[in-house]
């Protein structure tokens, strides 16, 4: 039995992550729609996720300076 605790505890964080996801998708040229996006390839999903991580790291590094 697998247990996942991938819940967003801060309600504002969900909206911010969704906005970040949409921006990252637009930058890599992937057309996301609200809701289910199961038609994405693994490559497209990876590009979006990688771009999101890159932006989060940049944001953190800028806030530490």
mmCIF file of C-alpha atoms in Angstrom:
data_model
loop_
_atom_site.group_PDB
_atom_site.id
_atom_site.type_symbol
_atom_site.label_atom_id
_atom_site.label_comp_id
_atom_site.label_asym_id
_atom_site.label_seq_id
_atom_site.Cartn_x
_atom_site.Cartn_y
_atom_site.Cartn_z
ATOM 1 C CA UNK A 1 0.000 0.000 0.000
ATOM 2 C CA UNK A 2 1.387 3.336 -1.022
ATOM 3 C CA UNK A 3 0.644 6.528 0.847
ATOM 4 C CA UNK A 4 1.194 9.918 -0.714
ATOM 5 C CA UNK A 5 1.064 13.181 1.178
ATOM 6 C CA UNK A 6 1.326 15.555 -1.786
ATOM 7 C CA UNK A 7 -1.232 17.978 -0.444
ATOM 8 C CA UNK A 8 -0.801 21.721 -0.645
ATOM 9 C CA UNK A 9 -1.307 23.059 2.861
ATOM 10 C CA UNK A 10 -1.427 26.747 1.961
ATOM 11 C CA UNK A 11 -4.422 27.589 -0.258
ATOM 12 C CA UNK A 12 -2.633 30.539 -1.904
ATOM 13 C CA UNK A 13 0.218 28.241 -2.895
ATOM 14 C CA UNK A 14 -2.047 26.195 -5.156
ATOM 15 C CA UNK A 15 -2.978 29.253 -7.229
ATOM 16 C CA UNK A 16 0.646 30.415 -7.348
ATOM 17 C CA UNK A 17 1.894 26.989 -8.485
ATOM 18 C CA UNK A 18 -0.815 26.789 -11.131
ATOM 19 C CA UNK A 19 0.160 30.240 -12.431
ATOM 20 C CA UNK A 20 3.833 29.201 -12.474
ATOM 21 C CA UNK A 21 2.909 26.022 -14.355
ATOM 22 C CA UNK A 22 0.982 27.942 -17.005
ATOM 23 C CA UNK A 23 3.857 30.427 -17.455
ATOM 24 C CA UNK A 24 6.409 27.618 -17.726
ATOM 25 C CA UNK A 25 4.240 25.796 -20.280
ATOM 26 C CA UNK A 26 3.883 28.934 -22.392
ATOM 27 C CA UNK A 27 7.654 29.474 -22.351
ATOM 28 C CA UNK A 28 8.379 25.989 -23.683
ATOM 29 C CA UNK A 29 5.536 26.169 -26.204
ATOM 30 C CA UNK A 30 3.155 23.639 -24.648
ATOM 31 C CA UNK A 31 -0.544 24.451 -24.735
ATOM 32 C CA UNK A 32 -2.038 23.563 -21.334
ATOM 33 C CA UNK A 33 -5.715 23.686 -20.555
ATOM 34 C CA UNK A 34 -7.405 23.927 -17.174
ATOM 35 C CA UNK A 35 -8.055 20.525 -15.678
ATOM 36 C CA UNK A 36 -6.836 17.239 -17.114
ATOM 37 C CA UNK A 37 -3.826 17.329 -19.449
ATOM 38 C CA UNK A 38 -3.283 13.608 -19.899
ATOM 39 C CA UNK A 39 -2.561 14.030 -23.589
ATOM 40 C CA UNK A 40 0.860 15.566 -22.878
ATOM 41 C CA UNK A 41 3.928 13.558 -23.735
ATOM 42 C CA UNK A 42 6.452 12.729 -21.026
ATOM 43 C CA UNK A 43 8.876 15.094 -22.705
ATOM 44 C CA UNK A 44 6.406 17.994 -22.576
ATOM 45 C CA UNK A 45 5.537 17.348 -18.935
ATOM 46 C CA UNK A 46 9.246 17.129 -18.097
ATOM 47 C CA UNK A 47 9.970 20.402 -19.857
ATOM 48 C CA UNK A 48 7.239 22.148 -17.877
ATOM 49 C CA UNK A 49 8.361 20.673 -14.563
ATOM 50 C CA UNK A 50 12.019 21.418 -15.252
ATOM 51 C CA UNK A 51 11.218 24.999 -16.156
ATOM 52 C CA UNK A 52 9.160 25.371 -12.967
ATOM 53 C CA UNK A 53 12.049 24.119 -10.821
ATOM 54 C CA UNK A 54 14.463 26.439 -12.622
ATOM 55 C CA UNK A 55 12.194 29.432 -11.921
ATOM 56 C CA UNK A 56 11.762 28.468 -8.251
ATOM 57 C CA UNK A 57 15.530 28.175 -7.770
ATOM 58 C CA UNK A 58 16.117 31.534 -9.470
ATOM 59 C CA UNK A 59 13.451 33.140 -7.272
ATOM 60 C CA UNK A 60 15.032 31.719 -4.133
ATOM 61 C CA UNK A 61 18.533 32.786 -5.142
ATOM 62 C CA UNK A 62 17.291 36.322 -5.850
ATOM 63 C CA UNK A 63 15.562 36.522 -2.483
ATOM 64 C CA UNK A 64 18.692 35.436 -0.607
ATOM 65 C CA UNK A 65 20.918 38.129 -2.133
#
